[in-house]
Short mmCIF file of C-alpha atoms in Angstrom, two decimals:
data_model
loop_
_atom_site.label_atom_id
_atom_site.label_comp_id
_atom_site.label_asym_id
_atom_site.label_seq_id
_atom_site.Cartn_x
_atom_site.Cartn_y
_atom_site.Cartn_z
CA MET A 30 217.98 -6.52 152.81
CA ILE A 31 221.81 -5.90 153.05
CA TYR A 32 221.95 -8.33 156.12
CA ILE A 33 219.78 -11.26 154.33
CA ALA A 34 222.17 -10.92 151.24
CA GLY A 35 225.31 -10.70 153.58
CA CYS A 36 224.22 -13.86 155.52
CA PHE A 37 223.34 -15.58 152.11
CA CYS A 38 226.81 -15.01 150.70
CA PHE A 39 228.53 -16.29 153.82
CA VAL A 40 226.46 -19.47 153.73
CA ILE A 41 227.76 -19.94 150.28
CA VAL A 42 231.22 -19.48 151.25
CA ALA A 43 231.03 -21.70 154.02
CA LEU A 44 229.18 -24.39 151.91
CA ILE A 45 232.09 -23.89 149.41
CA SER A 46 234.98 -24.03 151.75
CA ILE A 47 233.35 -27.57 153.36
CA TYR A 48 233.19 -29.08 149.99
CA TRP A 49 236.83 -28.07 149.43
CA GLY A 50 237.58 -29.90 152.65
CA TYR A 51 235.77 -32.93 151.29
CA TYR A 52 237.62 -32.94 148.12
CA ILE A 53 240.99 -32.76 149.88
CA ILE A 54 240.31 -35.83 152.26
CA TRP A 55 238.63 -38.12 149.94
CA ASN A 56 240.89 -37.46 146.87
CA TYR A 57 244.08 -37.13 148.70
CA GLY A 58 246.99 -38.55 146.74
CA GLU A 59 245.29 -37.37 143.49
CA HIS A 60 246.49 -33.69 143.91
CA ASP A 61 249.35 -31.53 145.58
CA PHE A 62 247.17 -29.58 148.03
CA SER A 63 248.16 -29.76 151.69
CA MET A 64 245.75 -31.40 154.16
CA HIS A 65 246.39 -28.11 156.21
CA MET A 66 243.74 -26.56 153.82
CA THR A 67 241.18 -28.47 155.63
CA VAL A 68 241.02 -25.71 158.24
CA LEU A 69 238.85 -23.91 155.61
CA SER A 70 236.43 -26.77 155.75
CA PHE A 71 236.33 -26.81 159.91
CA GLY A 72 235.56 -22.97 159.40
CA GLY A 73 232.89 -23.16 157.60
CA CYS A 74 231.33 -25.53 159.52
CA TRP A 75 231.85 -23.49 162.78
CA LEU A 76 230.26 -20.48 160.91
CA LEU A 77 226.94 -22.58 159.93
CA TRP A 78 226.70 -23.90 163.33
CA GLU A 79 227.11 -20.31 165.06
CA MET A 80 224.82 -18.95 162.53
CA ILE A 81 222.12 -21.91 163.09
CA LYS A 82 222.45 -20.92 166.99
CA ALA A 83 221.81 -17.40 166.48
CA PHE A 84 218.87 -17.58 164.05
CA ARG A 85 217.12 -20.52 166.92
CA PHE A 86 218.19 -17.97 169.86
CA LYS A 87 215.14 -16.32 171.07
CA THR A 88 215.23 -13.78 174.18
CA GLY A 89 212.94 -14.98 176.79
CA LEU A 90 210.75 -12.72 179.05
CA PRO A 91 212.04 -11.96 182.70
CA GLU A 92 210.65 -13.71 185.57
CA SER A 93 209.01 -10.80 186.79
CA PHE A 94 206.81 -10.39 183.94
CA LEU A 95 203.12 -11.86 184.86
CA PRO A 96 200.60 -12.39 182.50
CA VAL A 97 197.27 -11.12 183.41
CA THR A 98 193.66 -11.39 182.11
CA ASN A 99 190.50 -9.25 181.56
CA LYS A 100 189.23 -11.11 184.68
CA ASP A 101 192.26 -9.43 186.65
CA TYR A 102 192.04 -5.98 185.39
CA PRO A 103 188.54 -5.17 183.71
CA GLU A 104 189.21 -1.24 183.52
CA LEU A 105 192.48 -2.09 182.06
CA PHE A 106 191.58 -4.15 179.28
CA ALA A 107 188.64 -2.11 178.47
CA ILE A 108 191.00 0.93 177.86
CA ILE A 109 193.65 -1.40 175.86
CA GLU A 110 190.32 -2.61 173.65
CA GLU A 111 189.23 1.06 173.31
CA ILE A 112 192.85 2.03 172.15
CA THR A 113 193.38 -0.67 169.52
CA SER A 114 190.15 -0.18 168.23
CA ALA A 115 190.44 3.45 167.76
CA LEU A 116 193.81 3.15 166.06
CA ASN A 117 192.45 0.14 163.90
CA LEU A 118 194.92 -2.09 165.26
CA PRO A 119 194.88 -5.96 166.15
CA PRO A 120 194.31 -7.00 169.45
CA VAL A 121 197.13 -7.45 171.85
CA ASP A 122 198.52 -10.95 172.16
CA LYS A 123 199.21 -10.79 175.96
CA VAL A 124 199.22 -8.57 178.88
CA TYR A 125 201.86 -8.46 181.53
CA LEU A 126 202.69 -6.60 184.56
CA CYS A 127 206.04 -6.18 186.18
CA PRO A 128 207.12 -4.54 189.49
CA ASP A 129 208.53 -1.85 187.71
CA VAL A 130 207.73 1.88 186.38
CA THR A 131 207.26 1.27 182.97
CA ALA A 132 204.92 0.93 180.06
CA ALA A 133 205.84 -0.57 176.54
CA VAL A 134 204.17 -2.30 173.82
CA PHE A 135 206.75 -5.03 172.28
CA ILE A 136 207.32 -7.76 170.00
CA GLN A 137 209.36 -11.15 170.35
CA PRO A 138 211.23 -11.33 167.06
CA GLN A 139 211.09 -14.34 164.80
CA LEU A 140 212.13 -14.95 161.44
CA SER A 141 208.41 -14.67 160.22
CA ASN A 142 208.52 -11.12 161.59
CA ILE A 143 210.42 -10.17 158.14
CA LEU A 144 207.40 -11.14 156.09
CA LEU A 145 204.18 -11.15 158.38
CA SER A 146 203.03 -8.75 161.08
CA PRO A 147 204.23 -9.84 164.46
CA ASN A 148 202.20 -10.29 167.51
CA ARG A 149 202.45 -7.32 170.17
CA ASN A 150 202.03 -7.85 173.90
CA LEU A 151 202.21 -4.98 176.51
CA VAL A 152 203.81 -4.70 179.73
CA ILE A 153 202.94 -2.01 182.24
CA GLY A 154 204.64 -1.59 185.49
CA MET A 155 202.78 -1.91 189.21
CA GLY A 156 204.46 1.56 189.74
CA PHE A 157 202.20 3.21 187.27
CA LEU A 158 198.91 1.02 187.83
CA THR A 159 199.12 2.03 191.40
CA GLN A 160 199.82 5.67 191.08
CA LEU A 161 198.45 7.17 187.75
CA ASP A 162 194.51 7.75 187.32
CA ASP A 163 192.93 6.15 184.38
CA ASN A 164 193.00 9.44 182.26
CA GLU A 165 196.79 9.17 182.81
CA ILE A 166 197.02 5.66 182.03
CA ARG A 167 194.99 5.89 178.90
CA ALA A 168 197.30 8.87 177.45
CA ILE A 169 200.50 6.65 178.20
CA LEU A 170 198.93 3.74 176.54
CA TYR A 171 197.82 5.83 173.54
CA HIS A 172 201.44 6.76 172.95
CA GLU A 173 202.72 3.26 173.31
CA PHE A 174 200.20 2.16 170.87
CA GLY A 175 200.56 5.03 168.48
CA HIS A 176 204.20 4.01 167.54
CA TYR A 177 202.45 1.17 165.71
CA VAL A 178 200.40 3.38 163.67
CA GLN A 179 203.58 5.51 162.29
CA SER A 180 204.74 4.52 158.77
CA GLU A 181 208.47 4.51 160.19
CA MET A 182 207.70 1.89 162.79
CA LYS A 183 205.66 -0.26 160.09
CA SER A 184 208.86 -0.46 157.94
CA SER A 185 211.44 -0.91 160.85
CA LEU A 186 209.74 -4.23 162.04
CA SER A 187 211.58 -6.39 159.89
CA VAL A 188 214.91 -3.92 160.37
CA TYR A 189 214.65 -4.43 164.03
CA THR A 190 214.19 -8.52 164.04
CA ILE A 191 217.40 -8.42 161.76
CA GLY A 192 218.73 -6.79 164.55
CA GLN A 193 217.61 -8.92 167.24
CA PHE A 194 219.38 -11.71 165.39
CA ALA A 195 222.36 -9.73 164.62
CA ARG A 196 222.71 -9.00 168.35
CA SER A 197 222.05 -12.65 169.20
CA PHE A 198 225.09 -13.88 167.01
CA LEU A 199 227.07 -11.27 168.79
CA SER A 200 226.18 -12.17 172.58
CA ILE A 201 226.67 -15.82 171.59
CA LYS A 202 230.02 -15.21 170.33
CA GLU A 203 231.27 -12.92 173.07
CA LEU A 204 230.16 -15.61 175.68
CA LYS A 205 233.11 -17.69 174.38
CA LYS A 206 236.48 -18.04 175.80
CA GLU A 207 238.45 -19.25 172.72
CA SER A 208 241.83 -20.72 172.41
CA THR A 209 244.55 -20.23 170.29
CA TRP A 210 243.80 -23.37 168.00
CA GLN A 211 239.84 -21.74 167.88
CA GLN A 212 241.18 -18.42 166.82
CA GLN A 213 243.15 -20.02 163.72
CA LEU A 214 239.89 -21.50 162.55
CA LYS A 215 237.57 -18.58 162.98
CA SER A 216 238.80 -16.59 159.56
CA GLN A 217 235.36 -16.78 158.22
CA LEU A 218 233.52 -16.58 161.44
CA LEU A 219 235.46 -13.37 162.17
CA LEU A 220 234.50 -11.53 158.98
CA PHE A 221 230.86 -12.59 159.69
CA THR A 222 231.24 -11.04 163.03
CA TYR A 223 232.51 -7.83 161.62
CA PHE A 224 229.51 -7.79 159.33
CA THR A 225 227.34 -8.54 162.14
CA ASN A 226 228.71 -5.75 164.27
CA TRP A 227 228.80 -3.17 161.31
CA ILE A 228 225.24 -4.14 160.62
CA CYS A 229 224.16 -3.48 164.50
CA ASN A 230 226.03 -0.35 164.48
CA ARG A 231 224.35 0.66 161.05
CA ILE A 232 221.16 -0.01 162.54
CA ASN A 233 221.78 1.78 166.20
CA LYS A 234 222.84 4.97 164.04
CA ASP A 235 219.97 5.05 161.76
CA TYR A 236 217.48 4.60 164.65
CA ALA A 237 218.94 7.05 166.96
CA GLN A 238 218.36 9.87 164.37
CA LEU A 239 214.64 8.50 163.85
CA ALA A 240 213.84 7.84 167.67
CA LYS A 241 213.37 11.09 168.71
CA GLN A 242 210.80 11.80 165.93
CA MET A 243 209.06 8.79 166.37
CA GLU A 244 208.39 9.91 169.90
CA TYR A 245 207.06 13.09 168.92
CA ASP A 246 204.69 11.44 166.52
CA ALA A 247 203.40 8.95 169.17
CA ASP A 248 202.62 12.01 171.19
CA ASP A 249 200.84 13.51 168.48
CA VAL A 250 198.70 10.33 168.05
CA ALA A 251 197.88 10.76 171.99
CA VAL A 252 197.06 14.06 171.76
CA LYS A 253 194.30 13.49 169.02
CA TYR A 254 192.42 11.19 171.39
CA VAL A 255 193.02 12.54 175.00
CA GLY A 256 194.14 16.00 174.25
CA ALA A 257 197.68 17.96 175.13
CA PRO A 258 196.76 18.59 178.81
CA THR A 259 195.96 15.12 179.75
CA LEU A 260 198.92 13.82 177.96
CA GLN A 261 201.11 16.50 179.50
CA ARG A 262 199.79 15.73 182.89
CA ALA A 263 200.31 12.17 182.33
CA LEU A 264 204.22 12.51 181.16
CA LEU A 265 205.11 14.57 183.93
CA HIS A 266 203.22 12.46 186.56
CA ALA A 267 204.99 9.54 185.23
CA VAL A 268 208.34 11.00 184.94
CA CYS A 269 208.25 12.07 188.74
CA ILE A 270 206.96 8.61 189.51
CA ARG A 271 210.04 7.09 188.10
CA TYR A 272 212.41 9.44 190.37
CA ASN A 273 210.45 8.67 193.25
CA TYR A 274 210.89 4.71 192.58
CA LYS A 275 214.27 5.04 192.05
CA VAL A 276 214.53 6.71 195.74
CA VAL A 277 212.04 4.02 197.21
CA GLN A 278 214.57 1.35 195.71
CA TRP A 279 217.08 2.98 197.33
CA GLY A 280 215.58 3.44 200.97
CA LEU A 281 214.60 -0.46 200.50
CA GLN A 282 218.38 -1.48 199.95
CA GLN A 283 219.16 0.65 203.25
CA LEU A 284 216.54 -1.29 205.06
CA GLY A 285 217.37 -4.65 203.54
CA ALA A 286 220.79 -4.38 204.68
CA GLN A 287 219.47 -4.62 208.23
CA GLY A 288 217.06 -7.25 207.30
CA ILE A 289 213.95 -4.80 207.53
CA GLU A 290 211.20 -5.11 205.07
CA VAL A 291 208.32 -2.53 203.89
CA ASP A 292 205.15 -4.41 203.98
CA ASN A 293 203.62 -2.23 200.92
CA VAL A 294 206.09 -0.89 198.50
CA TYR A 295 203.45 0.69 195.98
CA LEU A 296 201.65 2.43 199.03
CA ALA A 297 204.91 3.85 200.53
CA LEU A 298 205.40 5.17 196.95
CA HIS A 299 202.20 6.72 196.90
CA LEU A 300 202.59 8.51 200.28
CA VAL A 301 206.11 9.69 199.04
CA GLU A 302 204.52 11.32 196.45
CA ASN A 303 202.57 13.62 198.90
CA TYR A 304 205.80 15.57 199.67
CA SER A 305 208.32 14.75 196.84
CA ARG A 306 208.54 17.23 194.06
CA PRO A 307 211.33 16.59 192.11
CA THR A 308 213.06 19.69 190.53
CA ARG A 309 213.52 20.04 186.77
CA ASN A 310 217.09 19.37 186.65
CA LEU A 311 216.61 15.80 188.46
CA LEU A 312 213.95 15.04 185.90
CA SER A 313 214.26 13.22 182.32
CA SER A 314 215.34 16.48 179.81
CA GLU A 315 214.09 14.50 176.80
CA ILE A 316 210.50 14.42 178.55
CA ILE A 317 210.55 17.97 179.52
CA LYS A 318 211.20 18.77 175.77
CA ARG A 319 208.12 16.56 174.72
CA VAL A 320 205.84 18.20 177.26
CA GLU A 321 207.18 21.96 176.29
CA ARG A 322 206.46 20.86 172.78
CA LEU A 323 202.89 20.72 173.19
CA GLY A 324 202.45 24.13 174.13
CA ARG A 325 202.16 25.83 177.53
CA LEU A 326 201.38 23.72 180.47
CA VAL A 327 197.73 24.83 181.63
CA PRO A 328 195.75 22.44 184.14
CA ASP A 329 192.48 21.59 182.59
CA ILE A 330 189.89 21.65 185.57
CA SER A 331 187.21 20.41 183.43
CA ILE A 332 188.77 16.80 183.11
CA GLN A 333 187.18 14.56 185.59
CA SER A 334 188.95 11.05 186.03
CA THR A 335 188.48 8.17 187.92
CA CYS A 336 190.81 5.78 189.69
CA ASN A 337 189.61 2.24 189.28
CA ILE A 338 192.62 0.72 187.94
CA ARG A 339 194.75 2.15 191.08
CA ARG A 340 192.30 0.54 193.36
CA GLN A 341 192.31 -2.85 191.60
CA ALA A 342 195.89 -2.78 191.79
CA MET A 343 196.62 -1.74 195.17
CA GLN A 344 193.86 -4.53 196.44
CA ARG A 345 196.32 -6.99 194.51
CA VAL A 346 199.58 -5.73 195.96
CA GLN A 347 200.45 -8.62 198.46
CA SER A 348 201.86 -7.57 202.15
CA SER A 349 205.34 -8.75 202.47
CA ARG A 350 205.69 -11.42 204.96
CA LYS A 351 209.23 -12.80 204.40
CA THR A 352 210.75 -11.39 207.50
CA VAL A 353 209.85 -10.74 211.20
CA LYS A 354 211.02 -7.35 210.99
CA LEU A 355 208.30 -5.03 209.07
CA CYS A 356 208.04 -1.60 208.61
CA SER A 357 204.93 -0.13 207.68
CA ALA A 358 204.51 1.86 204.51
CA ASN A 359 203.63 5.01 206.43
CA GLN A 360 206.73 4.65 208.83
CA PHE A 361 208.83 4.17 205.73
CA ALA A 362 207.62 7.42 203.59
CA LEU A 363 208.38 9.49 206.97
CA TRP A 364 211.87 8.21 207.21
CA LEU A 365 212.30 8.48 203.50
CA GLN A 366 211.55 12.11 203.83
CA LYS A 367 214.91 12.61 205.39
CA GLY A 368 216.50 10.40 203.07
CA PHE A 369 215.78 12.20 199.62
CA GLY A 370 218.53 14.83 200.50
CA ILE A 371 221.03 12.11 200.97
CA TYR A 372 220.28 10.24 198.06
CA THR A 373 220.49 13.26 195.71
CA LYS A 374 224.07 13.84 197.04
CA GLN A 375 224.82 10.35 196.60
CA LYS A 376 223.44 10.25 192.57
CA GLN A 377 225.45 13.71 192.23
CA MET A 378 228.71 12.10 193.49
CA LYS A 379 228.21 9.14 190.86
CA THR A 380 228.94 11.86 188.14
CA SER A 381 231.45 13.95 190.04
CA VAL A 382 234.39 12.75 188.22
CA THR A 383 235.13 12.98 184.16
CA LEU A 384 237.15 10.48 182.44
CA MET A 385 238.52 11.29 178.89
CA ILE A 386 239.74 8.07 177.42
CA CYS A 387 241.84 9.02 174.18
CA LEU A 388 243.81 7.15 171.47
CA ASP A 389 245.63 9.37 168.87
CA SER A 390 244.83 8.79 165.24
CA ARG A 391 247.22 6.76 163.13
CA LYS A 392 249.56 6.67 166.61
CA HIS A 393 251.66 3.75 164.96
CA LYS A 394 251.44 1.84 161.78
CA LEU A 395 247.72 0.69 160.47
CA PRO A 396 246.85 -2.34 162.40
CA TRP A 397 246.61 -5.69 160.57
CA PHE A 398 243.50 -6.56 161.85
CA ASP A 399 241.01 -5.51 164.78
CA ALA A 400 240.16 -2.03 163.34
CA THR A 401 237.81 -1.44 166.14
CA TYR A 402 236.90 -2.73 169.43
CA LYS A 403 235.06 -1.82 172.65
CA VAL A 404 236.43 -0.11 175.45
CA LEU A 405 235.17 -0.96 179.04
CA LEU A 406 234.86 0.78 182.24
CA ASP A 407 234.55 -1.52 184.99
CA GLY A 408 233.56 -4.43 182.83
CA LYS A 409 230.86 -2.05 181.24
CA ASP A 410 230.89 -0.93 177.55
CA ILE A 411 231.15 2.58 177.25
CA GLY A 412 232.27 3.04 173.38
CA THR A 413 234.00 2.13 170.64
CA GLY A 414 237.70 2.14 170.15
CA ASN A 415 239.58 2.56 166.57
CA PHE A 416 243.17 2.14 165.84
CA ILE A 417 243.16 4.17 162.98
CA LYS A 418 240.83 6.94 163.46
CA GLY A 419 241.64 7.32 167.03
CA TYR A 420 238.85 8.66 169.57
CA THR A 421 238.10 10.38 172.71
CA LEU A 422 235.46 8.74 175.05
CA LYS A 423 234.10 11.07 177.75
CA ARG A 424 232.65 9.30 180.96
CA LYS A 425 231.09 10.57 184.19
CA THR A 426 231.78 8.27 187.08
CA SER A 427 232.11 8.34 190.91
CA PRO A 428 235.34 8.81 192.98
CA GLY A 429 237.20 5.72 193.61
CA LYS A 430 239.01 2.76 192.07
CA HIS A 431 237.95 1.95 188.42
CA SER A 432 239.06 -0.42 185.80
CA ILE A 433 239.91 0.30 182.16
CA SER A 434 240.34 -2.46 179.87
CA VAL A 435 239.09 -3.33 176.12
CA TYR A 436 237.61 -6.11 174.22
CA ALA A 437 237.45 -7.34 170.67
CA PRO A 438 235.61 -10.52 168.96
CA SER A 439 239.05 -11.94 167.96
CA GLY A 440 242.72 -12.29 169.31
CA LEU A 441 243.01 -8.58 170.69
CA ILE A 442 244.19 -8.72 174.34
CA SER A 443 243.93 -5.77 176.92
CA THR A 444 246.25 -5.08 180.06
CA PRO A 445 243.48 -3.95 182.38
CA PHE A 446 244.51 -0.77 184.43
CA GLU A 447 243.22 0.34 187.56
CA LEU A 448 243.07 3.73 188.82
CA ASN A 449 242.04 6.06 191.79
CA VAL A 450 240.06 9.10 190.92
CA GLU A 451 238.67 11.89 193.12
CA SER A 452 235.62 13.93 193.44
CA ASP A 453 235.38 16.98 190.83
CA LYS A 454 238.30 16.18 188.88
CA ILE A 455 238.73 15.64 185.17
CA TYR A 456 241.20 12.75 183.97
CA LYS A 457 242.80 12.53 180.67
CA ILE A 458 243.69 8.72 180.08
CA ASP A 459 245.92 8.36 176.97
CA MET A 460 245.69 4.88 175.46
CA ASP A 461 248.26 2.95 173.27
CA TYR A 462 248.99 -0.20 171.57
CA LYS A 463 251.35 -2.72 170.51
CA VAL A 464 251.51 -5.50 168.21
CA PHE A 465 253.28 -9.07 169.22
CA LEU A 466 254.07 -10.65 165.84
CA LEU A 467 255.03 -14.16 166.82
CA LYS A 468 251.56 -14.52 168.88
CA GLY A 469 249.59 -12.57 166.68
CA TYR A 470 247.60 -10.21 168.76
CA TYR A 471 247.48 -6.83 169.96
CA ASP A 472 247.75 -5.47 173.19
CA VAL A 473 246.01 -2.18 174.24
CA PHE A 474 246.90 -0.33 177.31
CA VAL A 475 247.10 2.96 179.34
CA GLU A 476 249.99 4.81 178.49
CA LYS A 477 249.52 8.05 180.79
CA VAL A 478 246.83 9.59 182.85
CA THR A 479 246.82 13.44 183.57
CA MET A 480 244.70 15.11 185.88
CA ILE A 481 243.22 18.50 183.86
#
């Protein structure tokens, strides 16, 4: 409601400023107001235009999402119908397959979602369909649909919708390269951008505190219907598949550089599972906590499961025929057995350097604008900087050359800084800033780099 009320207030202000510009233009000569004040009117028009674009913005589905029907996977749809019926949920709107290792029930937010219950879609990856047995798939889907019987999820759908529209506005803004004249016009737009950014940060903070408990609650829903041993087995199997899939993708990249393709990736993933047993430190710590929370891991030999969905999925996997150089799944799995050690070393190398990016609090006089900004490492957002409060951002990265810069929605200019770092080292990077009064912007730059 805060965001809706804020949007309404900004719309009113924009309309008033537009009327103000209209009054100055059409009654010019009857008052002492300068024509330069019509810039407020243009600012109001610009704000309304950007808001309309954001509200019309709708995130499209990835091209890899392929819709499937009951005719394609009758066993899978039978499980979905069983789950929605047991949880007293409406049927899913659409079911999609993707090539990855994932499973999620999702919505495509629209304005009507604020008041009405949205349509739910399901996406499940071929990496799961071709590796998990039917009971494991049932357990994973009970967990995913279990989110939607939680009171927290029901109350947060409208908040999620508002968050998506807020992010849509920010994404539209960040894609623009603005001129000096545009920056002078955007006083109203800048205020609304800060308001929207504050809403997004607040939603992210509140959701982060709630997310872990929501995962536990969804696990409890699944345990009620499939039992703890089945869910534990499904969670552990799924996290191992995710790790193996990353290694398989790495191996495909190595062969792809030589123009070689694997005829059946998912058969190779299945063969890799015969010898790959990722250690605890290579798996997701959150998944391990969820498994341990359900009690001692005791295999239930009485559980009998079929693999009908796996067989259907494997039959529908098309062999690659794009290149002349083909590698069989069996050959690839044998070759990758030696590649696991190489992959593990490379993964560890990517996090062998620690960067500490720091700014002392109140280092200079308080800034006149842009109190916060994004700190970018190699063009990727790694955290929020703050002129007044200061900050220390820690980031693990790989040895070699890296670039540090910053970004803010308005007139803040950053001097990109490149540095070379060595493995197994810690670097403290002290930031500083200065203001250019005539041009009206701040420059944030690296003052000093110290190896600890």
